Amino acid sequence: ALRDYNVATPGLCGDASVPQHLIDAGVQSSNCQGVVALTNDEDTNLKIAVMTRTLNASVEIVCRSTSRRHQVLLRSLELVTPIDPFELFAEQLSTTITAPRLRTLEDWFVCARGVTLDKSFTIPLGTWFLCGYGRMGRWIHNYLAQHDVPVVVIDPDPPGASPEEPIIREHPDPFS
């Protein structure tokens, strides 16, 4: 629904952490090429990956994971690719800012509606203000820094920020 793909995709409504639902969905079928686990629960995604690996040893698995501990466990299962959605978004945002034509090409390859190769994103140049330095903010800062994009981070309590990072820590509250 988010990308508005032009390909119909069949679905089964059920709890994917229940092995029988994976079997009903066809995970053991020779036509099953991959399983994508995208729930908001790290343990559920890990459980789906382990059960999928048990039910079909040859299928490729892509699994959402924001936890380093879970990513290590997932990598220990063969053919499992853990994807951190915060890192993925940061990478896509960085590409949009630093290489808008490449981002347009990526969208064109997946047939995103309204995307043509003769028109790309127009991104303002200059310093970017990043409000928040949690998991998402750290990834965005990292990717923009790799491309020498000037960034000022605004966060009242940045977790583990180093002294050389440009962070506006606090502003006086005008209402107090």
PDB file of C-alpha atoms in Angstrom:
ATOM      1  CA  ALA A   1       0.000   0.000   0.000  1.00  0.00           C
ATOM      2  CA  LEU A   2       2.860   2.392   0.717  1.00  0.00           C
ATOM      3  CA  ARG A   3       4.650   1.873  -2.583  1.00  0.00           C
ATOM      4  CA  ASP A   4       1.478   1.263  -4.611  1.00  0.00           C
ATOM      5  CA  TYR A   5       2.970  -1.612  -6.618  1.00  0.00           C
ATOM      6  CA  ASN A   6       1.196  -2.730  -9.761  1.00  0.00           C
ATOM      7  CA  VAL A   7       1.541  -6.449  -8.917  1.00  0.00           C
ATOM      8  CA  ALA A   8      -1.199  -8.277  -7.025  1.00  0.00           C
ATOM      9  CA  THR A   9       0.193 -10.123  -3.993  1.00  0.00           C
ATOM     10  CA  PRO A  10      -1.809 -12.891  -2.334  1.00  0.00           C
ATOM     11  CA  GLY A  11      -1.943 -12.908   1.441  1.00  0.00           C
ATOM     12  CA  LEU A  12      -3.026 -14.996   4.398  1.00  0.00           C
ATOM     13  CA  CYS A  13      -4.275 -13.294   7.533  1.00  0.00           C
ATOM     14  CA  GLY A  14      -2.838 -15.072  10.564  1.00  0.00           C
ATOM     15  CA  ASP A  15      -0.193 -15.064  13.253  1.00  0.00           C
ATOM     16  CA  ALA A  16       3.083 -15.858  11.464  1.00  0.00           C
ATOM     17  CA  SER A  17       4.666 -16.951  14.738  1.00  0.00           C
ATOM     18  CA  VAL A  18       2.372 -20.015  14.662  1.00  0.00           C
ATOM     19  CA  PRO A  19       4.149 -22.741  12.622  1.00  0.00           C
ATOM     20  CA  GLN A  20       0.907 -24.046  11.106  1.00  0.00           C
ATOM     21  CA  HIS A  21       0.187 -20.606   9.627  1.00  0.00           C
ATOM     22  CA  LEU A  22       3.576 -20.602   7.915  1.00  0.00           C
ATOM     23  CA  ILE A  23       2.824 -24.049   6.528  1.00  0.00           C
ATOM     24  CA  ASP A  24      -0.654 -22.912   5.384  1.00  0.00           C
ATOM     25  CA  ALA A  25       0.962 -19.918   3.675  1.00  0.00           C
ATOM     26  CA  GLY A  26       3.160 -22.297   1.695  1.00  0.00           C
ATOM     27  CA  VAL A  27       6.579 -22.003   3.326  1.00  0.00           C
ATOM     28  CA  GLN A  28       7.259 -25.669   2.525  1.00  0.00           C
ATOM     29  CA  SER A  29       6.226 -25.321  -1.116  1.00  0.00           C
ATOM     30  CA  SER A  30       8.915 -25.624  -3.784  1.00  0.00           C
ATOM     31  CA  ASN A  31       7.566 -22.305  -5.112  1.00  0.00           C
ATOM     32  CA  CYS A  32       8.455 -20.497  -1.872  1.00  0.00           C
ATOM     33  CA  GLN A  33      11.596 -18.492  -2.568  1.00  0.00           C
ATOM     34  CA  GLY A  34      11.663 -16.263   0.507  1.00  0.00           C
ATOM     35  CA  VAL A  35      10.016 -15.122   3.718  1.00  0.00           C
ATOM     36  CA  VAL A  36      10.011 -11.545   5.015  1.00  0.00           C
ATOM     37  CA  ALA A  37       9.411 -11.035   8.760  1.00  0.00           C
ATOM     38  CA  LEU A  38       8.505  -7.408   9.488  1.00  0.00           C
ATOM     39  CA  THR A  39       6.651  -7.355  12.809  1.00  0.00           C
ATOM     40  CA  ASN A  40       7.391  -4.703  15.449  1.00  0.00           C
ATOM     41  CA  ASP A  41       8.491  -7.415  17.886  1.00  0.00           C
ATOM     42  CA  GLU A  42      12.135  -8.564  17.740  1.00  0.00           C
ATOM     43  CA  ASP A  43      11.406 -11.908  19.429  1.00  0.00           C
ATOM     44  CA  THR A  44       8.516 -12.646  17.061  1.00  0.00           C
ATOM     45  CA  ASN A  45      10.692 -11.912  14.013  1.00  0.00           C
ATOM     46  CA  LEU A  46      13.418 -14.174  15.398  1.00  0.00           C
ATOM     47  CA  LYS A  47      10.868 -16.920  16.065  1.00  0.00           C
ATOM     48  CA  ILE A  48       9.502 -16.639  12.507  1.00  0.00           C
ATOM     49  CA  ALA A  49      13.032 -16.836  11.082  1.00  0.00           C
ATOM     50  CA  VAL A  50      13.945 -19.912  13.165  1.00  0.00           C
ATOM     51  CA  MET A  51      10.671 -21.700  12.349  1.00  0.00           C
ATOM     52  CA  THR A  52      11.006 -20.842   8.659  1.00  0.00           C
ATOM     53  CA  ARG A  53      14.560 -22.177   8.624  1.00  0.00           C
ATOM     54  CA  THR A  54      13.325 -25.382  10.312  1.00  0.00           C
ATOM     55  CA  LEU A  55      10.405 -25.809   7.890  1.00  0.00           C
ATOM     56  CA  ASN A  56      12.363 -24.961   4.736  1.00  0.00           C
ATOM     57  CA  ALA A  57      16.156 -25.065   4.887  1.00  0.00           C
ATOM     58  CA  SER A  58      16.648 -23.497   1.448  1.00  0.00           C
ATOM     59  CA  VAL A  59      14.343 -20.479   1.556  1.00  0.00           C
ATOM     60  CA  GLU A  60      15.882 -17.019   1.879  1.00  0.00           C
ATOM     61  CA  ILE A  61      14.705 -15.003   4.885  1.00  0.00           C
ATOM     62  CA  VAL A  62      14.712 -11.232   5.328  1.00  0.00           C
ATOM     63  CA  CYS A  63      14.008 -10.160   8.875  1.00  0.00           C
ATOM     64  CA  ARG A  64      13.405  -6.763  10.476  1.00  0.00           C
ATOM     65  CA  SER A  65      15.709  -6.248  13.431  1.00  0.00           C
ATOM     66  CA  THR A  66      16.787  -3.160  15.342  1.00  0.00           C
ATOM     67  CA  SER A  67      18.571  -5.126  18.059  1.00  0.00           C
ATOM     68  CA  ARG A  68      22.269  -5.973  17.666  1.00  0.00           C
ATOM     69  CA  ARG A  69      21.738  -9.110  19.761  1.00  0.00           C
ATOM     70  CA  HIS A  70      18.976 -10.339  17.456  1.00  0.00           C
ATOM     71  CA  GLN A  71      21.005  -9.451  14.347  1.00  0.00           C
ATOM     72  CA  VAL A  72      23.870 -11.656  15.566  1.00  0.00           C
ATOM     73  CA  LEU A  73      21.446 -14.522  16.191  1.00  0.00           C
ATOM     74  CA  LEU A  74      19.792 -14.032  12.795  1.00  0.00           C
ATOM     75  CA  ARG A  75      23.118 -14.016  10.957  1.00  0.00           C
ATOM     76  CA  SER A  76      24.010 -17.298  12.636  1.00  0.00           C
ATOM     77  CA  LEU A  77      21.096 -18.885  10.748  1.00  0.00           C
ATOM     78  CA  GLU A  78      22.184 -19.461   7.191  1.00  0.00           C
ATOM     79  CA  LEU A  79      20.437 -17.461   4.455  1.00  0.00           C
ATOM     80  CA  VAL A  80      18.918 -14.933   6.899  1.00  0.00           C
ATOM     81  CA  THR A  81      19.390 -11.237   6.132  1.00  0.00           C
ATOM     82  CA  PRO A  82      18.601  -8.926   9.057  1.00  0.00           C
ATOM     83  CA  ILE A  83      17.435  -5.451   8.008  1.00  0.00           C
ATOM     84  CA  ASP A  84      17.493  -2.498  10.413  1.00  0.00           C
ATOM     85  CA  PRO A  85      14.640  -0.196   9.311  1.00  0.00           C
ATOM     86  CA  PHE A  86      16.316   2.819  10.948  1.00  0.00           C
ATOM     87  CA  GLU A  87      19.512   2.255   8.969  1.00  0.00           C
ATOM     88  CA  LEU A  88      17.571   1.555   5.765  1.00  0.00           C
ATOM     89  CA  PHE A  89      15.574   4.790   6.067  1.00  0.00           C
ATOM     90  CA  ALA A  90      18.739   6.767   6.870  1.00  0.00           C
ATOM     91  CA  GLU A  91      20.470   5.315   3.820  1.00  0.00           C
ATOM     92  CA  GLN A  92      17.507   6.165   1.569  1.00  0.00           C
ATOM     93  CA  LEU A  93      17.253   9.691   2.985  1.00  0.00           C
ATOM     94  CA  SER A  94      20.985  10.198   2.506  1.00  0.00           C
ATOM     95  CA  THR A  95      20.723   8.991  -1.095  1.00  0.00           C
ATOM     96  CA  THR A  96      17.794  11.334  -1.702  1.00  0.00           C
ATOM     97  CA  ILE A  97      19.808  14.295  -0.372  1.00  0.00           C
ATOM     98  CA  THR A  98      23.208  13.487  -1.889  1.00  0.00           C
ATOM     99  CA  ALA A  99      22.240  11.678  -5.112  1.00  0.00           C
ATOM    100  CA  PRO A 100      18.643  12.557  -6.016  1.00  0.00           C
ATOM    101  CA  ARG A 101      18.950  11.140  -9.551  1.00  0.00           C
ATOM    102  CA  LEU A 102      20.033   7.773  -8.140  1.00  0.00           C
ATOM    103  CA  ARG A 103      17.044   7.819  -5.779  1.00  0.00           C
ATOM    104  CA  THR A 104      14.766   8.588  -8.735  1.00  0.00           C
ATOM    105  CA  LEU A 105      16.293   5.683 -10.650  1.00  0.00           C
ATOM    106  CA  GLU A 106      15.681   3.334  -7.687  1.00  0.00           C
ATOM    107  CA  ASP A 107      12.018   4.412  -7.537  1.00  0.00           C
ATOM    108  CA  TRP A 108      11.695   4.041 -11.302  1.00  0.00           C
ATOM    109  CA  PHE A 109      13.076   0.453 -11.126  1.00  0.00           C
ATOM    110  CA  VAL A 110      10.315  -0.559  -8.694  1.00  0.00           C
ATOM    111  CA  CYS A 111       7.631   1.164 -10.801  1.00  0.00           C
ATOM    112  CA  ALA A 112       6.698   3.759  -8.185  1.00  0.00           C
ATOM    113  CA  ARG A 113       3.722   5.706  -9.496  1.00  0.00           C
ATOM    114  CA  GLY A 114       4.432   9.038 -11.104  1.00  0.00           C
ATOM    115  CA  VAL A 115       8.203   8.542 -11.236  1.00  0.00           C
ATOM    116  CA  THR A 116       9.879   9.360 -14.526  1.00  0.00           C
ATOM    117  CA  LEU A 117      13.565   9.528 -15.315  1.00  0.00           C
ATOM    118  CA  ASP A 118      13.332  13.069 -16.650  1.00  0.00           C
ATOM    119  CA  LYS A 119      12.315  14.501 -13.280  1.00  0.00           C
ATOM    120  CA  SER A 120      14.196  13.925  -9.996  1.00  0.00           C
ATOM    121  CA  PHE A 121      13.879  15.245  -6.465  1.00  0.00           C
ATOM    122  CA  THR A 122      14.884  18.831  -5.778  1.00  0.00           C
ATOM    123  CA  ILE A 123      16.684  18.930  -2.458  1.00  0.00           C
ATOM    124  CA  PRO A 124      17.847  22.155  -0.798  1.00  0.00           C
ATOM    125  CA  LEU A 125      21.587  22.362  -0.166  1.00  0.00           C
ATOM    126  CA  GLY A 126      23.198  23.551   3.056  1.00  0.00           C
ATOM    127  CA  THR A 127      23.169  22.582   6.702  1.00  0.00           C
ATOM    128  CA  TRP A 128      20.556  20.116   7.886  1.00  0.00           C
ATOM    129  CA  PHE A 129      19.116  20.230  11.413  1.00  0.00           C
ATOM    130  CA  LEU A 130      18.516  16.799  12.874  1.00  0.00           C
ATOM    131  CA  CYS A 131      16.041  16.924  15.751  1.00  0.00           C
ATOM    132  CA  GLY A 132      16.662  13.886  17.919  1.00  0.00           C
ATOM    133  CA  TYR A 133      19.707  11.677  18.342  1.00  0.00           C
ATOM    134  CA  GLY A 134      18.204   8.292  19.164  1.00  0.00           C
ATOM    135  CA  ARG A 135      18.542   5.196  16.984  1.00  0.00           C
ATOM    136  CA  MET A 136      17.137   6.885  13.889  1.00  0.00           C
ATOM    137  CA  GLY A 137      19.019  10.142  14.433  1.00  0.00           C
ATOM    138  CA  ARG A 138      22.341   8.361  14.867  1.00  0.00           C
ATOM    139  CA  TRP A 139      21.920   6.462  11.598  1.00  0.00           C
ATOM    140  CA  ILE A 140      20.889   9.600   9.698  1.00  0.00           C
ATOM    141  CA  HIS A 141      23.819  11.544  11.164  1.00  0.00           C
ATOM    142  CA  ASN A 142      26.208   8.728  10.238  1.00  0.00           C
ATOM    143  CA  TYR A 143      25.070   8.520   6.608  1.00  0.00           C
ATOM    144  CA  LEU A 144      25.001  12.280   6.081  1.00  0.00           C
ATOM    145  CA  ALA A 145      28.468  12.632   7.649  1.00  0.00           C
ATOM    146  CA  GLN A 146      29.796  10.000   5.204  1.00  0.00           C
ATOM    147  CA  HIS A 147      28.756  12.336   2.385  1.00  0.00           C
ATOM    148  CA  ASP A 148      30.089  15.499   4.069  1.00  0.00           C
ATOM    149  CA  VAL A 149      26.598  16.930   4.491  1.00  0.00           C
ATOM    150  CA  PRO A 150      26.730  19.526   7.300  1.00  0.00           C
ATOM    151  CA  VAL A 151      24.438  18.479  10.159  1.00  0.00           C
ATOM    152  CA  VAL A 152      23.563  20.128  13.464  1.00  0.00           C
ATOM    153  CA  VAL A 153      21.928  17.784  15.948  1.00  0.00           C
ATOM    154  CA  ILE A 154      19.377  19.161  18.390  1.00  0.00           C
ATOM    155  CA  ASP A 155      18.713  16.887  21.337  1.00  0.00           C
ATOM    156  CA  PRO A 156      18.411  17.806  25.025  1.00  0.00           C
ATOM    157  CA  ASP A 157      19.835  14.480  26.188  1.00  0.00           C
ATOM    158  CA  PRO A 158      21.797  12.754  23.414  1.00  0.00           C
ATOM    159  CA  PRO A 159      22.629   9.188  24.426  1.00  0.00           C
ATOM    160  CA  GLY A 160      26.371   8.531  24.194  1.00  0.00           C
ATOM    161  CA  ALA A 161      27.203  11.597  22.093  1.00  0.00           C
ATOM    162  CA  SER A 162      30.902  12.365  21.777  1.00  0.00           C
ATOM    163  CA  PRO A 163      32.192  15.879  22.613  1.00  0.00           C
ATOM    164  CA  GLU A 164      33.253  16.633  19.011  1.00  0.00           C
ATOM    165  CA  GLU A 165      29.740  16.102  17.623  1.00  0.00           C
ATOM    166  CA  PRO A 166      27.870  19.390  17.048  1.00  0.00           C
ATOM    167  CA  ILE A 167      24.926  19.027  19.403  1.00  0.00           C
ATOM    168  CA  ILE A 168      22.732  21.780  20.762  1.00  0.00           C
ATOM    169  CA  ARG A 169      21.991  20.274  24.142  1.00  0.00           C
ATOM    170  CA  GLU A 170      19.524  22.590  25.814  1.00  0.00           C
ATOM    171  CA  HIS A 171      17.677  25.821  25.332  1.00  0.00           C
ATOM    172  CA  PRO A 172      16.155  27.805  28.156  1.00  0.00           C
ATOM    173  CA  ASP A 173      12.420  27.235  28.372  1.00  0.00           C
ATOM    174  CA  PRO A 174      10.809  30.591  27.488  1.00  0.00           C
ATOM    175  CA  PHE A 175       7.652  29.607  29.376  1.00  0.00           C
ATOM    176  CA  SER A 176       9.264  28.870  32.734  1.00  0.00           C
TER     177      SER A 176
END
